[in-house]
Amino acid sequence: MIISENSSGKNKSEEQQNIILKGMSLQELQKWAISVGQTRFRGTQLFEWMYREGVDNPTEMTNISKSFRAFLSDNCTFSTLKLKKISKSQTEPTQKFLFQLNDGQFIETVSIIENDRHTVCVSSQIGCNLECDFCATATLGFSRNLSAGEIVDQLIFIRKYIEQPITNIVFMGMGEPFLNYKRVMTAADIFHNPKGFNLASTRITISTGGIVPKIKQFIDENRKYKLAVSLNAPNDEIRSKIMPINNKWQIEEIIKAVKKYSNQKRRKIMFEYVLIKDVNDSSKDAQQLVKLLKNIDCKLNIIPYNEMGGKYQRPDEQTIDNFMQILFSNQGKVRVLTRWSKGQDIDAACGQLATKQMEIE
Ligand code: SF4
């Protein structure tokens, strides 16, 4: 698909550069190359230059003819975002990147390094309309979906900026990935493609707040990527209070949908559970959670809440220990993990991404 932008007020050279290639899949680029009088192979070369090599300047695409490079320079826009700010954690090798998009809006992306593992947490939307009560992104409201190019460019930038190779990608930044399904899948396919980022499908995780029709679509399409569900409660009463999306698709429906996923060979579903003081952290909650998940081959990630000065708090250590003990002693098929979010001092931890205009110099 060629995206043309013909907005008024641009000068002639800006208007000419209106074909946005970043975000096109291999097939789309091959088709586009043919449509402008080139071979299918030219499309493959463009795919490799943009995604594998991270080159945005056509003059550097040395195996492409001079005349086509000139055409690309005159007619195509390659870069979809600009870096505005990097916040580095003082306590660990976690960095948060603030990007400005071509329409002037902002998104955040987080790079987390732990030994040999370099995980990038990408955004899929500007803001989010799921309104989870404990989440900073929700306070922004929803602005728009990101294009596949804007998702991929977050990775391209971080790969250039940080020397340590990216080993994992998680769609856990700003936004609900399954409400931008097609573009998220296109971006994930580019990350996975050997001519693109060449990352194993098991190293790419899509996290959803529980958009059941899209969970079903993901499973039916036999997508190879890992699936995570942000559960955060052992019952509908608690979940509906902190995640309004639960009024539309309740826990039973989610569990039913993901059982099909976990029944497929070597595909463990991941449940995330943000542990919040006096909301979902009691012994009764832990027991209910055990009961809820006992027949599912899954991982359960307990994430003690990252305080942001709002109405919610992190439980004290004893409460977290007690909650974990109940899970560990009854885990059955469930693999229980605790994840202490990274980058709390720079508001880069889970649920803390919320771009602030005032941060821009
Ligand atoms: S937790 Fe995720 S799904 Fe919920 S509002 Fe925040 S970004 Fe959206």
Tab-separated table of C-alpha atoms and ligand atoms in Angstrom:
chain	number	residue	atom	x	y	z
A	1	MET	CA	0.000	0.000	0.000
A	2	ILE	CA	1.362	3.398	-0.910
A	3	ILE	CA	0.458	6.105	1.527
A	4	SER	CA	0.261	9.530	-0.053
A	5	GLU	CA	0.029	12.663	1.950
A	6	ASN	CA	-0.980	15.734	0.027
A	7	SER	CA	-1.528	18.209	2.769
A	8	SER	CA	-1.678	21.844	1.817
A	9	GLY	CA	0.879	24.319	3.040
A	10	LYS	CA	3.869	22.203	2.089
A	11	ASN	CA	6.406	23.506	-0.370
A	12	LYS	CA	7.010	21.713	-3.652
A	13	SER	CA	9.927	19.564	-2.548
A	14	GLU	CA	8.026	18.420	0.565
A	15	GLU	CA	5.022	17.512	-1.569
A	16	GLN	CA	7.191	15.457	-3.897
A	17	GLN	CA	8.545	13.394	-0.988
A	18	ASN	CA	5.233	11.831	-0.193
A	19	ILE	CA	5.602	8.083	-0.642
A	20	ILE	CA	6.201	6.507	2.742
A	21	LEU	CA	8.034	3.233	2.229
A	22	LYS	CA	8.886	2.535	5.875
A	23	GLY	CA	6.453	-0.021	7.213
A	24	MET	CA	5.757	-1.765	3.905
A	25	SER	CA	6.103	-5.537	4.033
A	26	LEU	CA	8.383	-7.425	1.651
A	27	GLN	CA	5.454	-8.234	-0.649
A	28	GLU	CA	4.218	-4.633	-0.625
A	29	LEU	CA	7.665	-3.308	-1.510
A	30	GLN	CA	8.074	-5.838	-4.317
A	31	LYS	CA	4.673	-4.868	-5.701
A	32	TRP	CA	5.455	-1.170	-5.364
A	33	ALA	CA	8.827	-1.577	-7.154
A	34	ILE	CA	7.040	-3.192	-10.102
A	35	SER	CA	4.423	-0.393	-10.122
A	36	VAL	CA	7.174	2.212	-10.614
A	37	GLY	CA	8.814	0.281	-13.452
A	38	GLN	CA	11.433	-1.603	-11.418
A	39	THR	CA	11.890	-5.321	-10.840
A	40	ARG	CA	10.492	-7.326	-7.933
A	41	PHE	CA	14.073	-7.785	-6.775
A	42	ARG	CA	14.426	-3.991	-6.301
A	43	GLY	CA	11.675	-4.253	-3.704
A	44	THR	CA	13.660	-6.965	-1.902
A	45	GLN	CA	16.755	-4.765	-1.969
A	46	LEU	CA	14.800	-1.850	-0.501
A	47	PHE	CA	13.458	-4.125	2.257
A	48	GLU	CA	16.996	-5.173	3.155
A	49	TRP	CA	18.370	-1.628	3.089
A	50	MET	CA	15.600	-0.196	5.244
A	51	TYR	CA	15.172	-2.941	7.815
A	52	ARG	CA	18.302	-5.106	7.918
A	53	GLU	CA	20.785	-2.281	7.321
A	54	GLY	CA	18.743	0.562	8.837
A	55	VAL	CA	19.621	2.918	5.959
A	56	ASP	CA	17.324	5.916	5.439
A	57	ASN	CA	19.365	7.732	2.819
A	58	PRO	CA	18.900	6.372	-0.746
A	59	THR	CA	22.363	7.601	-1.795
A	60	GLU	CA	23.818	4.920	0.520
A	61	MET	CA	21.866	2.108	-1.176
A	62	THR	CA	24.850	1.238	-3.318
A	63	ASN	CA	23.516	-1.827	-5.161
A	64	ILE	CA	20.574	0.169	-6.538
A	65	SER	CA	20.929	2.054	-9.839
A	66	LYS	CA	21.788	5.746	-9.648
A	67	SER	CA	18.635	6.792	-11.479
A	68	PHE	CA	16.369	4.833	-9.092
A	69	ARG	CA	18.255	6.224	-6.089
A	70	ALA	CA	17.552	9.714	-7.446
A	71	PHE	CA	13.865	8.771	-7.849
A	72	LEU	CA	13.776	7.526	-4.242
A	73	SER	CA	15.413	10.717	-2.961
A	74	ASP	CA	12.959	12.907	-4.866
A	75	ASN	CA	9.756	11.017	-4.100
A	76	CYS	CA	10.032	8.967	-0.946
A	77	THR	CA	10.107	9.698	2.770
A	78	PHE	CA	12.056	7.153	4.788
A	79	SER	CA	12.180	8.407	8.345
A	80	THR	CA	8.987	8.542	10.417
A	81	LEU	CA	10.311	9.849	13.742
A	82	LYS	CA	12.889	12.128	15.350
A	83	LEU	CA	14.600	11.619	18.689
A	84	LYS	CA	13.692	14.350	21.186
A	85	LYS	CA	15.035	13.084	24.490
A	86	ILE	CA	16.804	10.129	26.131
A	87	SER	CA	16.355	9.489	29.858
A	88	LYS	CA	18.963	7.164	31.366
A	89	SER	CA	18.334	5.322	34.608
A	90	GLN	CA	20.899	6.033	37.342
A	91	THR	CA	20.527	2.567	38.819
A	92	GLU	CA	20.491	0.163	35.856
A	93	PRO	CA	21.129	0.059	32.082
A	94	THR	CA	17.591	1.082	31.173
A	95	GLN	CA	16.921	4.000	28.836
A	96	LYS	CA	13.714	5.687	27.752
A	97	PHE	CA	13.498	7.311	24.326
A	98	LEU	CA	11.064	10.099	23.528
A	99	PHE	CA	10.320	10.371	19.802
A	100	GLN	CA	8.427	12.991	17.855
A	101	LEU	CA	6.423	11.735	14.888
A	102	ASN	CA	6.064	13.552	11.574
A	103	ASP	CA	2.655	14.940	12.666
A	104	GLY	CA	4.238	16.498	15.784
A	105	GLN	CA	2.929	13.960	18.322
A	106	PHE	CA	5.094	11.981	20.759
A	107	ILE	CA	5.694	8.375	21.746
A	108	GLU	CA	8.030	6.600	24.154
A	109	THR	CA	10.103	3.444	23.782
A	110	VAL	CA	12.167	1.689	26.455
A	111	SER	CA	15.422	-0.253	26.135
A	112	ILE	CA	16.208	-2.676	28.981
A	113	ILE	CA	19.534	-4.484	29.209
A	114	GLU	CA	20.030	-7.401	31.584
A	115	ASN	CA	23.297	-9.258	30.968
A	116	ASP	CA	23.101	-10.657	27.407
A	117	ARG	CA	19.449	-9.816	27.030
A	118	HIS	CA	18.447	-6.549	25.397
A	119	THR	CA	14.678	-6.075	25.396
A	120	VAL	CA	12.950	-3.203	23.639
A	121	CYS	CA	9.455	-2.271	24.771
A	122	VAL	CA	7.726	-0.666	21.761
A	123	SER	CA	4.617	1.496	21.528
A	124	SER	CA	1.817	0.649	19.113
A	125	GLN	CA	-0.550	3.620	19.605
A	126	ILE	CA	-0.358	7.253	20.680
A	127	GLY	CA	-2.097	7.040	24.043
A	128	CYS	CA	-4.574	4.267	24.744
A	129	ASN	CA	-8.331	4.090	25.143
A	130	LEU	CA	-8.533	1.040	27.400
A	131	GLU	CA	-8.538	3.311	30.468
A	132	CYS	CA	-6.840	0.929	32.894
A	133	ASP	CA	-7.094	2.827	36.161
A	134	PHE	CA	-3.512	2.150	37.305
A	135	CYS	CA	-1.790	3.139	34.042
A	136	ALA	CA	-0.137	6.463	33.158
A	137	THR	CA	-0.654	5.988	29.414
A	138	ALA	CA	-4.400	5.838	29.991
A	139	THR	CA	-4.327	9.430	31.288
A	140	LEU	CA	-3.328	10.603	27.804
A	141	GLY	CA	-6.511	9.334	26.200
A	142	PHE	CA	-6.254	7.955	22.678
A	143	SER	CA	-4.906	9.931	19.750
A	144	ARG	CA	-4.248	7.483	16.895
A	145	ASN	CA	-2.757	4.172	15.839
A	146	LEU	CA	0.902	4.121	14.863
A	147	SER	CA	1.773	3.089	11.321
A	148	ALA	CA	3.842	-0.076	10.881
A	149	GLY	CA	6.726	2.230	9.853
A	150	GLU	CA	6.484	4.221	13.087
A	151	ILE	CA	6.614	0.979	15.082
A	152	VAL	CA	9.578	-0.383	13.116
A	153	ASP	CA	11.483	2.934	13.268
A	154	GLN	CA	11.540	2.761	17.097
A	155	LEU	CA	13.627	-0.396	16.778
A	156	ILE	CA	15.780	0.912	13.941
A	157	PHE	CA	16.693	3.928	16.011
A	158	ILE	CA	17.526	1.996	19.177
A	159	ARG	CA	19.543	-0.568	17.220
A	160	LYS	CA	21.680	2.285	15.861
A	161	TYR	CA	22.002	4.065	19.183
A	162	ILE	CA	22.759	1.148	21.521
A	163	GLU	CA	25.576	-1.181	20.626
A	164	GLN	CA	24.262	-4.282	22.391
A	165	PRO	CA	22.183	-6.291	19.886
A	166	ILE	CA	18.424	-6.369	20.448
A	167	THR	CA	17.414	-9.871	21.567
A	168	ASN	CA	13.732	-9.411	22.502
A	169	ILE	CA	10.841	-7.179	21.508
A	170	VAL	CA	7.748	-6.703	23.646
A	171	PHE	CA	4.644	-4.833	22.518
A	172	MET	CA	4.058	-3.490	26.027
A	173	GLY	CA	4.692	0.214	25.507
A	174	MET	CA	1.994	2.804	24.900
A	175	GLY	CA	-1.240	1.445	23.486
A	176	GLU	CA	-3.233	-1.767	23.062
A	177	PRO	CA	-1.503	-3.676	20.228
A	178	PHE	CA	-4.606	-5.707	19.329
A	179	LEU	CA	-6.538	-2.504	18.587
A	180	ASN	CA	-3.915	-1.807	15.904
A	181	TYR	CA	-3.755	-5.445	14.871
A	182	LYS	CA	-2.823	-5.308	11.184
A	183	ARG	CA	0.011	-2.807	11.562
A	184	VAL	CA	1.385	-4.517	14.665
A	185	MET	CA	1.470	-7.846	12.801
A	186	THR	CA	3.164	-6.220	9.797
A	187	ALA	CA	5.808	-4.725	12.107
A	188	ALA	CA	6.269	-8.063	13.936
A	189	ASP	CA	6.694	-9.827	10.573
A	190	ILE	CA	9.400	-7.299	9.605
A	191	PHE	CA	11.169	-7.924	12.939
A	192	HIS	CA	10.990	-11.673	12.320
A	193	ASN	CA	11.903	-11.715	8.597
A	194	PRO	CA	15.485	-12.979	7.990
A	195	LYS	CA	15.929	-10.105	5.509
A	196	GLY	CA	14.652	-7.678	8.161
A	197	PHE	CA	15.659	-7.899	11.831
A	198	ASN	CA	15.938	-11.694	11.775
A	199	LEU	CA	14.593	-12.177	15.315
A	200	ALA	CA	13.101	-15.554	16.261
A	201	SER	CA	9.315	-15.453	16.615
A	202	THR	CA	9.691	-16.656	20.224
A	203	ARG	CA	11.546	-13.434	21.002
A	204	ILE	CA	8.634	-11.234	19.981
A	205	THR	CA	5.801	-10.862	22.515
A	206	ILE	CA	2.440	-9.192	21.929
A	207	SER	CA	0.673	-8.150	25.133
A	208	THR	CA	-3.055	-7.473	25.216
A	209	GLY	CA	-5.472	-6.194	27.812
A	210	GLY	CA	-7.907	-8.885	26.618
A	211	ILE	CA	-9.416	-8.007	23.227
A	212	VAL	CA	-11.038	-11.419	22.810
A	213	PRO	CA	-11.952	-11.312	19.066
A	214	LYS	CA	-8.358	-10.368	18.247
A	215	ILE	CA	-6.948	-13.065	20.553
A	216	LYS	CA	-9.066	-15.544	18.570
A	217	GLN	CA	-7.894	-14.072	15.254
A	218	PHE	CA	-4.244	-14.275	16.404
A	219	ILE	CA	-4.708	-17.958	17.282
A	220	ASP	CA	-6.729	-18.805	14.148
A	221	GLU	CA	-4.111	-17.184	11.930
A	222	ASN	CA	-1.540	-19.371	13.658
A	223	ARG	CA	0.712	-16.407	14.393
A	224	LYS	CA	4.034	-17.572	15.761
A	225	TYR	CA	4.650	-14.750	18.206
A	226	LYS	CA	4.313	-15.072	21.976
A	227	LEU	CA	1.077	-13.909	23.512
A	228	ALA	CA	0.712	-12.193	26.882
A	229	VAL	CA	-2.511	-11.157	28.598
A	230	SER	CA	-2.607	-8.383	31.176
A	231	LEU	CA	-4.889	-10.088	33.724
A	232	ASN	CA	-4.365	-8.115	36.951
A	233	ALA	CA	-7.253	-9.651	38.910
A	234	PRO	CA	-8.511	-13.080	39.994
A	235	ASN	CA	-12.187	-12.232	39.395
A	236	ASP	CA	-14.434	-9.975	37.318
A	237	GLU	CA	-15.414	-7.766	40.224
A	238	ILE	CA	-11.858	-6.572	40.835
A	239	ARG	CA	-10.862	-6.600	37.159
A	240	SER	CA	-13.792	-4.457	36.053
A	241	LYS	CA	-12.872	-1.863	38.686
A	242	ILE	CA	-9.304	-1.416	37.412
A	243	MET	CA	-9.746	-2.438	33.751
A	244	PRO	CA	-13.023	-1.198	32.218
A	245	ILE	CA	-12.408	-3.394	29.146
A	246	ASN	CA	-13.448	-6.277	31.416
A	247	ASN	CA	-17.044	-5.072	31.158
A	248	LYS	CA	-16.897	-6.010	27.486
A	249	TRP	CA	-14.877	-9.236	27.617
A	250	GLN	CA	-14.833	-10.935	30.994
A	251	ILE	CA	-12.235	-13.287	32.453
A	252	GLU	CA	-14.079	-16.475	31.493
A	253	GLU	CA	-14.115	-15.474	27.822
A	254	ILE	CA	-10.420	-14.596	27.897
A	255	ILE	CA	-9.500	-17.893	29.560
A	256	LYS	CA	-11.582	-19.825	27.050
A	257	ALA	CA	-9.861	-18.065	24.144
A	258	VAL	CA	-6.315	-18.500	25.431
A	259	LYS	CA	-6.753	-22.176	26.356
A	260	LYS	CA	-6.716	-22.919	22.650
A	261	TYR	CA	-3.414	-21.064	22.381
A	262	SER	CA	-1.808	-22.859	25.327
A	263	ASN	CA	-3.033	-26.224	24.052
A	264	GLN	CA	-0.985	-25.724	20.910
A	265	LYS	CA	2.386	-27.397	21.238
A	266	ARG	CA	5.180	-25.358	22.865
A	267	ARG	CA	3.065	-22.240	23.247
A	268	LYS	CA	2.778	-21.144	26.845
A	269	ILE	CA	0.550	-18.146	27.357
A	270	MET	CA	1.895	-15.459	29.679
A	271	PHE	CA	-0.399	-13.758	32.188
A	272	GLU	CA	0.710	-10.487	33.714
A	273	TYR	CA	-0.561	-9.488	37.124
A	274	VAL	CA	0.262	-6.038	38.467
A	275	LEU	CA	0.087	-6.417	42.238
A	276	ILE	CA	-1.606	-3.391	43.819
A	277	LYS	CA	-1.985	-2.708	47.545
A	278	ASP	CA	-5.464	-3.472	48.909
A	279	VAL	CA	-6.822	-4.025	45.402
A	280	ASN	CA	-5.702	-7.489	44.277
A	281	ASP	CA	-3.029	-8.560	46.797
A	282	SER	CA	-4.865	-10.523	49.514
A	283	SER	CA	-4.432	-14.221	50.352
A	284	LYS	CA	-7.952	-14.790	49.042
A	285	ASP	CA	-6.981	-13.154	45.729
A	286	ALA	CA	-3.912	-15.404	45.446
A	287	GLN	CA	-6.005	-18.522	46.146
A	288	GLN	CA	-8.572	-17.478	43.580
A	289	LEU	CA	-5.838	-16.856	41.032
A	290	VAL	CA	-4.418	-20.342	41.607
A	291	LYS	CA	-7.868	-21.835	41.028
A	292	LEU	CA	-8.438	-19.746	37.911
A	293	LEU	CA	-5.219	-20.785	36.183
A	294	LYS	CA	-4.720	-24.311	37.532
A	295	ASN	CA	-5.582	-26.125	34.306
A	296	ILE	CA	-3.719	-23.841	31.948
A	297	ASP	CA	-0.150	-24.451	30.833
A	298	CYS	CA	1.034	-20.890	31.370
A	299	LYS	CA	3.481	-18.454	32.887
A	300	LEU	CA	2.329	-15.971	35.481
A	301	ASN	CA	4.310	-12.783	35.872
A	302	ILE	CA	3.680	-10.934	39.129
A	303	ILE	CA	4.688	-7.279	38.797
A	304	PRO	CA	4.646	-5.271	42.041
A	305	TYR	CA	3.005	-1.944	41.186
A	306	ASN	CA	5.223	1.027	40.316
A	307	GLU	CA	3.990	3.996	42.287
A	308	MET	CA	3.402	7.207	40.344
A	309	GLY	CA	2.070	9.467	43.067
A	310	GLY	CA	-1.544	8.565	42.290
A	311	LYS	CA	-4.171	6.710	44.248
A	312	TYR	CA	-2.550	3.263	44.010
A	313	GLN	CA	0.390	1.896	46.000
A	314	ARG	CA	2.740	-1.056	45.923
A	315	PRO	CA	2.016	-3.700	48.626
A	316	ASP	CA	4.602	-4.010	51.405
A	317	GLU	CA	7.236	-6.752	51.168
A	318	GLN	CA	5.461	-9.108	53.558
A	319	THR	CA	2.238	-8.955	51.556
A	320	ILE	CA	4.131	-9.597	48.297
A	321	ASP	CA	5.957	-12.548	49.942
A	322	ASN	CA	2.727	-14.001	51.279
A	323	PHE	CA	1.028	-13.658	47.868
A	324	MET	CA	3.982	-15.327	46.140
A	325	GLN	CA	4.146	-18.158	48.701
A	326	ILE	CA	0.527	-19.095	48.013
A	327	LEU	CA	1.233	-19.143	44.277
A	328	PHE	CA	4.481	-21.113	44.605
A	329	SER	CA	2.988	-23.773	46.825
A	330	ASN	CA	0.067	-24.353	44.468
A	331	GLN	CA	1.603	-23.684	41.089
A	332	GLY	CA	0.859	-26.974	39.310
A	333	LYS	CA	1.227	-26.287	35.582
A	334	VAL	CA	1.703	-22.580	36.165
A	335	ARG	CA	5.238	-21.201	36.103
A	336	VAL	CA	5.285	-18.257	38.505
A	337	LEU	CA	7.759	-15.400	38.144
A	338	THR	CA	8.143	-12.044	39.862
A	339	ARG	CA	9.169	-9.159	37.671
A	340	TRP	CA	10.469	-6.025	39.302
A	341	SER	CA	10.022	-3.469	36.568
A	342	LYS	CA	13.074	-1.690	35.258
A	343	GLY	CA	13.587	2.042	34.904
A	344	GLN	CA	11.339	3.269	37.703
A	345	ASP	CA	13.527	6.332	38.317
A	346	ILE	CA	12.873	7.511	34.739
A	347	ASP	CA	9.169	6.555	34.595
A	348	ALA	CA	9.992	3.766	32.160
A	349	ALA	CA	8.537	0.892	34.143
A	350	CYS	CA	5.332	-0.963	33.352
A	351	GLY	CA	2.353	1.368	33.170
A	352	GLN	CA	4.462	4.503	33.492
A	353	LEU	CA	4.784	5.581	29.863
A	354	ALA	CA	3.079	8.931	29.363
A	355	THR	CA	4.809	11.509	27.194
A	356	LYS	CA	4.784	14.946	28.647
A	357	GLN	CA	4.999	17.897	26.304
A	358	MET	CA	6.810	19.823	29.030
A	359	GLU	CA	9.733	17.422	28.845
A	360	ILE	CA	10.645	18.630	25.375
A	361	GLU	CA	13.401	21.163	25.255
B	1	SF4	S1	-2.186	-0.811	30.796
B	1	SF4	FE1	-1.878	-1.049	28.568
B	1	SF4	S2	-3.955	-1.446	27.791
B	1	SF4	FE2	-4.236	-0.538	29.852
B	1	SF4	S3	-4.454	1.668	29.482
B	1	SF4	FE3	-2.266	1.249	29.869
B	1	SF4	S4	-1.369	1.017	27.808
B	1	SF4	FE4	-3.618	0.777	27.603
